[in-house]
Amino acid sequence: MSTPGNDDPFFIGWAKTPASLRDLMIGIGLGLIVLLGLAGYMVAATQDDPGDGAFRGRASAIGVMQAAPYPVVHVIESEGYAPGDSVLLSGFGKRGVQDRAALVDGAVVEISGVRLLRGDIKGMQLSGGDNGLKPADGAAALPEPVDLGRWRITGEICDGKCLTGAMRPGRGLAHKACANLCLIGGVPPVFVSTAKVDGAEFFLLADADGGPVTEAILDHTAILVEVEGRVERRGTLHVFRIDPETLKAAP
């Protein structure tokens, strides 16, 4: 008496794969490819927008220097900027240019370097020596600050060089170590607000007395924070003069 055989396909490594199993394995493989592609897309879609900051080629300008709280040139004439633009200055690498700017504070200067831009905040990485910053003929007055009152603002503390395009995204927790090194080196700190004040999203940070901020901010970079202080407009740049004791992680 014979026993009925089992005709179900069975995979053997050295044997030819049965047609029904081959079709199943191809289907599973294609499904995994689609699922992994979708997973990759979802991960990328949930990341912070790197922003539109970028190096925008070389530029030069003539304007009046304002060295405090951080070096800013208010443009008089330029091919890369509009007259009246306020341009944040930084040097090569993770360095500021405070020492160079202090020598020509309040004077008309000529600047040259790499143009940086993100949103309504404009910057320049200066070239070295006289190629990047030197006195120019003429005289001009600094724009008068316009007091916009006291505000409590929620946002993120970033360094003004990477944020404007030297690195992307230039913000967020993954950028914290880089941002702190830039700020320690003298790169101007910038506050990115979650809501606009006087139409501005980006603010140059200053201490309550209008001078440079202290290293106390380093513990609060790259995270969402809340801080109080006075906002003023200088040319096209907004300055947030914070009270450091009010700085805390946002709820």
Short mmCIF file of C-alpha atoms in Angstrom, two decimals:
data_model
loop_
_atom_site.label_atom_id
_atom_site.label_comp_id
_atom_site.label_asym_id
_atom_site.label_seq_id
_atom_site.Cartn_x
_atom_site.Cartn_y
_atom_site.Cartn_z
CA MET A 1 0.00 0.00 0.00
CA SER A 2 1.50 3.30 -1.06
CA THR A 3 1.49 6.54 0.93
CA PRO A 4 0.45 9.71 -0.89
CA GLY A 5 3.45 11.99 -1.53
CA ASN A 6 3.79 15.57 -0.34
CA ASP A 7 3.93 17.77 -3.44
CA ASP A 8 4.45 21.09 -1.54
CA PRO A 9 7.58 22.88 -2.84
CA PHE A 10 10.60 22.71 -0.58
CA PHE A 11 13.73 24.86 -0.83
CA ILE A 12 17.08 23.02 -1.05
CA GLY A 13 20.18 25.21 -1.40
CA TRP A 14 21.85 23.06 -4.06
CA ALA A 15 18.70 22.31 -6.01
CA LYS A 16 16.75 24.42 -8.46
CA THR A 17 14.33 26.74 -6.68
CA PRO A 18 10.71 25.72 -7.31
CA ALA A 19 8.85 28.24 -9.44
CA SER A 20 6.24 28.98 -6.77
CA LEU A 21 8.94 29.72 -4.15
CA ARG A 22 10.94 31.80 -6.61
CA ASP A 23 7.96 34.06 -7.28
CA LEU A 24 7.33 34.39 -3.54
CA MET A 25 10.96 35.33 -2.81
CA ILE A 26 11.00 37.90 -5.62
CA GLY A 27 7.79 39.44 -4.24
CA ILE A 28 9.19 39.60 -0.72
CA GLY A 29 12.43 41.14 -1.99
CA LEU A 30 10.64 43.83 -3.99
CA GLY A 31 8.38 44.55 -1.02
CA LEU A 32 11.37 45.02 1.27
CA ILE A 33 12.97 47.43 -1.22
CA VAL A 34 9.78 49.52 -1.33
CA LEU A 35 9.39 49.46 2.48
CA LEU A 36 13.02 50.47 3.06
CA GLY A 37 12.67 53.26 0.51
CA LEU A 38 9.56 54.56 2.26
CA ALA A 39 11.29 54.33 5.66
CA GLY A 40 14.24 56.33 4.32
CA TYR A 41 11.91 58.98 2.92
CA MET A 42 10.02 59.28 6.21
CA VAL A 43 13.25 59.68 8.20
CA ALA A 44 14.51 62.38 5.81
CA ALA A 45 11.14 64.16 5.81
CA THR A 46 11.15 64.53 9.59
CA GLN A 47 14.59 66.18 9.75
CA ASP A 48 15.03 69.92 10.28
CA ASP A 49 15.02 72.02 7.14
CA PRO A 50 18.67 72.94 6.43
CA GLY A 51 17.46 76.34 5.31
CA ASP A 52 18.45 78.45 2.37
CA GLY A 53 21.70 79.69 3.87
CA ALA A 54 24.67 79.35 1.55
CA PHE A 55 27.92 80.82 0.33
CA ARG A 56 26.88 83.31 -2.35
CA GLY A 57 30.20 84.05 -4.05
CA ARG A 58 32.66 86.82 -3.41
CA ALA A 59 31.53 90.37 -2.71
CA SER A 60 32.86 93.70 -1.50
CA ALA A 61 31.26 96.74 0.07
CA ILE A 62 31.96 100.15 1.52
CA GLY A 63 30.20 101.03 4.72
CA VAL A 64 30.51 102.23 8.29
CA MET A 65 31.82 99.88 10.94
CA GLN A 66 29.98 99.14 14.17
CA ALA A 67 32.25 96.99 16.34
CA ALA A 68 29.92 96.35 19.32
CA PRO A 69 28.42 94.07 20.36
CA TYR A 70 29.88 92.22 17.37
CA PRO A 71 31.34 93.55 14.11
CA VAL A 72 28.70 94.76 11.67
CA VAL A 73 29.15 96.95 8.59
CA HIS A 74 26.24 99.14 7.52
CA VAL A 75 26.57 99.30 3.74
CA ILE A 76 26.87 102.56 1.84
CA GLU A 77 27.62 101.11 -1.59
CA SER A 78 28.18 97.61 -2.88
CA GLU A 79 27.61 95.27 -5.81
CA GLY A 80 26.76 92.35 -3.52
CA TYR A 81 24.51 94.11 -0.99
CA ALA A 82 21.88 96.83 -1.07
CA PRO A 83 22.66 100.26 0.38
CA GLY A 84 21.61 100.26 4.04
CA ASP A 85 22.14 96.51 4.50
CA SER A 86 23.68 95.52 7.84
CA VAL A 87 26.27 92.77 7.36
CA LEU A 88 27.54 90.47 10.14
CA LEU A 89 31.29 89.85 9.90
CA SER A 90 33.30 86.73 10.69
CA GLY A 91 36.75 85.42 9.83
CA PHE A 92 38.20 82.20 8.48
CA GLY A 93 37.27 79.02 10.31
CA LYS A 94 35.61 79.41 13.68
CA ARG A 95 36.91 82.90 14.36
CA GLY A 96 35.47 86.36 14.79
CA VAL A 97 37.08 89.64 13.68
CA GLN A 98 36.61 91.77 16.80
CA ASP A 99 40.27 92.79 17.02
CA ARG A 100 40.33 94.01 13.43
CA ALA A 101 36.98 95.76 13.71
CA ALA A 102 37.87 97.60 16.93
CA LEU A 103 40.66 99.48 15.11
CA VAL A 104 38.18 101.08 12.68
CA ASP A 105 35.07 101.35 14.87
CA GLY A 106 32.79 104.13 13.60
CA ALA A 107 34.89 104.70 10.48
CA VAL A 108 34.07 104.12 6.83
CA VAL A 109 35.73 100.90 5.69
CA GLU A 110 35.98 98.66 2.68
CA ILE A 111 35.25 94.97 3.25
CA SER A 112 35.79 92.02 0.94
CA GLY A 113 35.19 88.29 1.25
CA VAL A 114 32.59 85.58 0.80
CA ARG A 115 28.96 86.65 0.98
CA LEU A 116 26.66 84.69 3.31
CA LEU A 117 22.89 84.91 3.39
CA ARG A 118 19.97 83.26 5.13
CA GLY A 119 16.53 84.79 5.17
CA ASP A 120 16.81 88.42 6.22
CA ILE A 121 20.23 88.07 7.87
CA LYS A 122 23.31 88.89 5.81
CA GLY A 123 26.93 88.05 6.55
CA MET A 124 30.44 88.01 5.16
CA GLN A 125 33.48 85.85 5.83
CA LEU A 126 36.24 88.43 5.52
CA SER A 127 39.40 87.80 3.55
CA GLY A 128 42.64 88.08 5.47
CA GLY A 129 44.52 91.34 6.15
CA ASP A 130 43.86 94.50 4.14
CA ASN A 131 42.24 92.40 1.42
CA GLY A 132 39.33 91.82 3.76
CA LEU A 133 39.09 94.99 5.86
CA LYS A 134 40.71 98.38 5.44
CA PRO A 135 39.85 102.06 5.97
CA ALA A 136 38.11 103.88 3.14
CA ASP A 137 37.66 107.54 2.29
CA GLY A 138 34.64 109.44 3.48
CA ALA A 139 32.56 109.77 6.60
CA ALA A 140 29.15 108.45 7.59
CA ALA A 141 27.07 108.13 10.73
CA LEU A 142 25.96 104.86 12.23
CA PRO A 143 22.20 104.23 12.07
CA GLU A 144 20.42 105.26 15.23
CA PRO A 145 19.05 102.32 17.23
CA VAL A 146 15.26 102.09 17.41
CA ASP A 147 13.98 100.66 20.72
CA LEU A 148 11.18 98.14 20.11
CA GLY A 149 10.50 97.38 23.77
CA ARG A 150 10.95 94.42 26.06
CA TRP A 151 10.08 90.93 24.83
CA ARG A 152 10.05 87.33 25.97
CA ILE A 153 11.02 85.28 22.92
CA THR A 154 11.27 81.56 22.27
CA GLY A 155 13.87 80.29 19.84
CA GLU A 156 17.34 78.84 19.35
CA ILE A 157 20.82 80.29 19.89
CA CYS A 158 23.10 79.63 16.90
CA ASP A 159 26.39 80.93 15.59
CA GLY A 160 25.92 83.53 12.89
CA LYS A 161 28.42 82.06 10.46
CA CYS A 162 27.24 78.47 10.12
CA LEU A 163 23.61 79.57 10.29
CA THR A 164 24.02 81.87 7.30
CA GLY A 165 25.47 79.13 5.13
CA ALA A 166 28.99 78.11 6.17
CA MET A 167 27.44 74.79 7.24
CA ARG A 168 24.02 73.29 6.71
CA PRO A 169 21.72 73.05 8.50
CA GLY A 170 23.84 75.15 10.91
CA ARG A 171 21.36 74.64 13.74
CA GLY A 172 19.83 71.90 15.87
CA LEU A 173 21.28 69.61 18.51
CA ALA A 174 23.61 67.86 16.06
CA HIS A 175 25.29 71.23 15.48
CA LYS A 176 25.75 72.14 19.16
CA ALA A 177 29.49 71.37 19.47
CA CYS A 178 30.29 73.24 16.25
CA ALA A 179 28.16 76.22 17.26
CA ASN A 180 29.85 76.46 20.66
CA LEU A 181 33.33 76.36 19.10
CA CYS A 182 32.33 79.16 16.72
CA LEU A 183 30.89 81.26 19.56
CA ILE A 184 33.98 80.70 21.74
CA GLY A 185 36.07 81.84 18.78
CA GLY A 186 34.14 85.11 18.50
CA VAL A 187 31.63 84.40 15.74
CA PRO A 188 28.54 86.58 16.34
CA PRO A 189 25.69 84.70 18.09
CA VAL A 190 22.30 84.80 16.42
CA PHE A 191 18.91 84.06 17.99
CA VAL A 192 16.43 82.32 15.67
CA SER A 193 12.91 83.09 16.89
CA THR A 194 9.92 80.79 16.50
CA ALA A 195 7.74 83.87 15.85
CA LYS A 196 8.65 87.12 14.15
CA VAL A 197 9.13 90.36 16.03
CA ASP A 198 8.89 93.55 13.95
CA GLY A 199 8.99 91.27 10.92
CA ALA A 200 12.33 89.72 11.95
CA GLU A 201 13.12 86.06 12.59
CA PHE A 202 16.88 86.42 13.18
CA PHE A 203 18.42 88.57 15.92
CA LEU A 204 22.02 89.43 16.74
CA LEU A 205 22.44 88.62 20.44
CA ALA A 206 23.84 91.10 22.94
CA ASP A 207 24.01 91.32 26.71
CA ALA A 208 21.58 93.54 28.60
CA ASP A 209 24.05 96.45 28.47
CA GLY A 210 24.51 96.10 24.71
CA GLY A 211 27.90 94.36 24.90
CA PRO A 212 28.90 90.80 23.91
CA VAL A 213 27.07 87.95 25.61
CA THR A 214 28.87 85.82 28.18
CA GLU A 215 29.81 82.16 27.86
CA ALA A 216 26.74 81.34 29.96
CA ILE A 217 24.83 80.97 26.69
CA LEU A 218 26.95 77.97 25.67
CA ASP A 219 24.86 75.65 27.83
CA HIS A 220 21.75 76.76 25.96
CA THR A 221 22.77 76.59 22.31
CA ALA A 222 21.06 74.31 19.79
CA ILE A 223 17.96 73.71 21.92
CA LEU A 224 14.66 75.52 22.20
CA VAL A 225 14.99 78.22 24.85
CA GLU A 226 13.04 81.13 26.27
CA VAL A 227 14.65 84.43 27.23
CA GLU A 228 13.64 88.02 28.00
CA GLY A 229 15.25 91.26 26.93
CA ARG A 230 14.95 94.39 24.85
CA VAL A 231 14.79 94.36 21.06
CA GLU A 232 16.19 97.18 18.99
CA ARG A 233 16.58 97.75 15.28
CA ARG A 234 19.90 99.00 13.91
CA GLY A 235 19.76 99.53 10.19
CA THR A 236 18.35 96.32 8.73
CA LEU A 237 19.59 94.25 11.67
CA HIS A 238 17.61 93.46 14.82
CA VAL A 239 19.52 93.14 18.10
CA PHE A 240 18.14 91.18 21.07
CA ARG A 241 19.68 92.48 24.32
CA ILE A 242 18.97 89.57 26.61
CA ASP A 243 18.92 89.30 30.40
CA PRO A 244 21.03 86.14 30.87
CA GLU A 245 19.36 85.26 34.19
CA THR A 246 16.04 84.78 32.34
CA LEU A 247 17.53 82.27 29.87
CA LYS A 248 16.03 78.80 30.30
CA ALA A 249 14.90 75.79 28.32
CA ALA A 250 11.50 76.36 26.77
CA PRO A 251 8.64 74.40 28.39
#
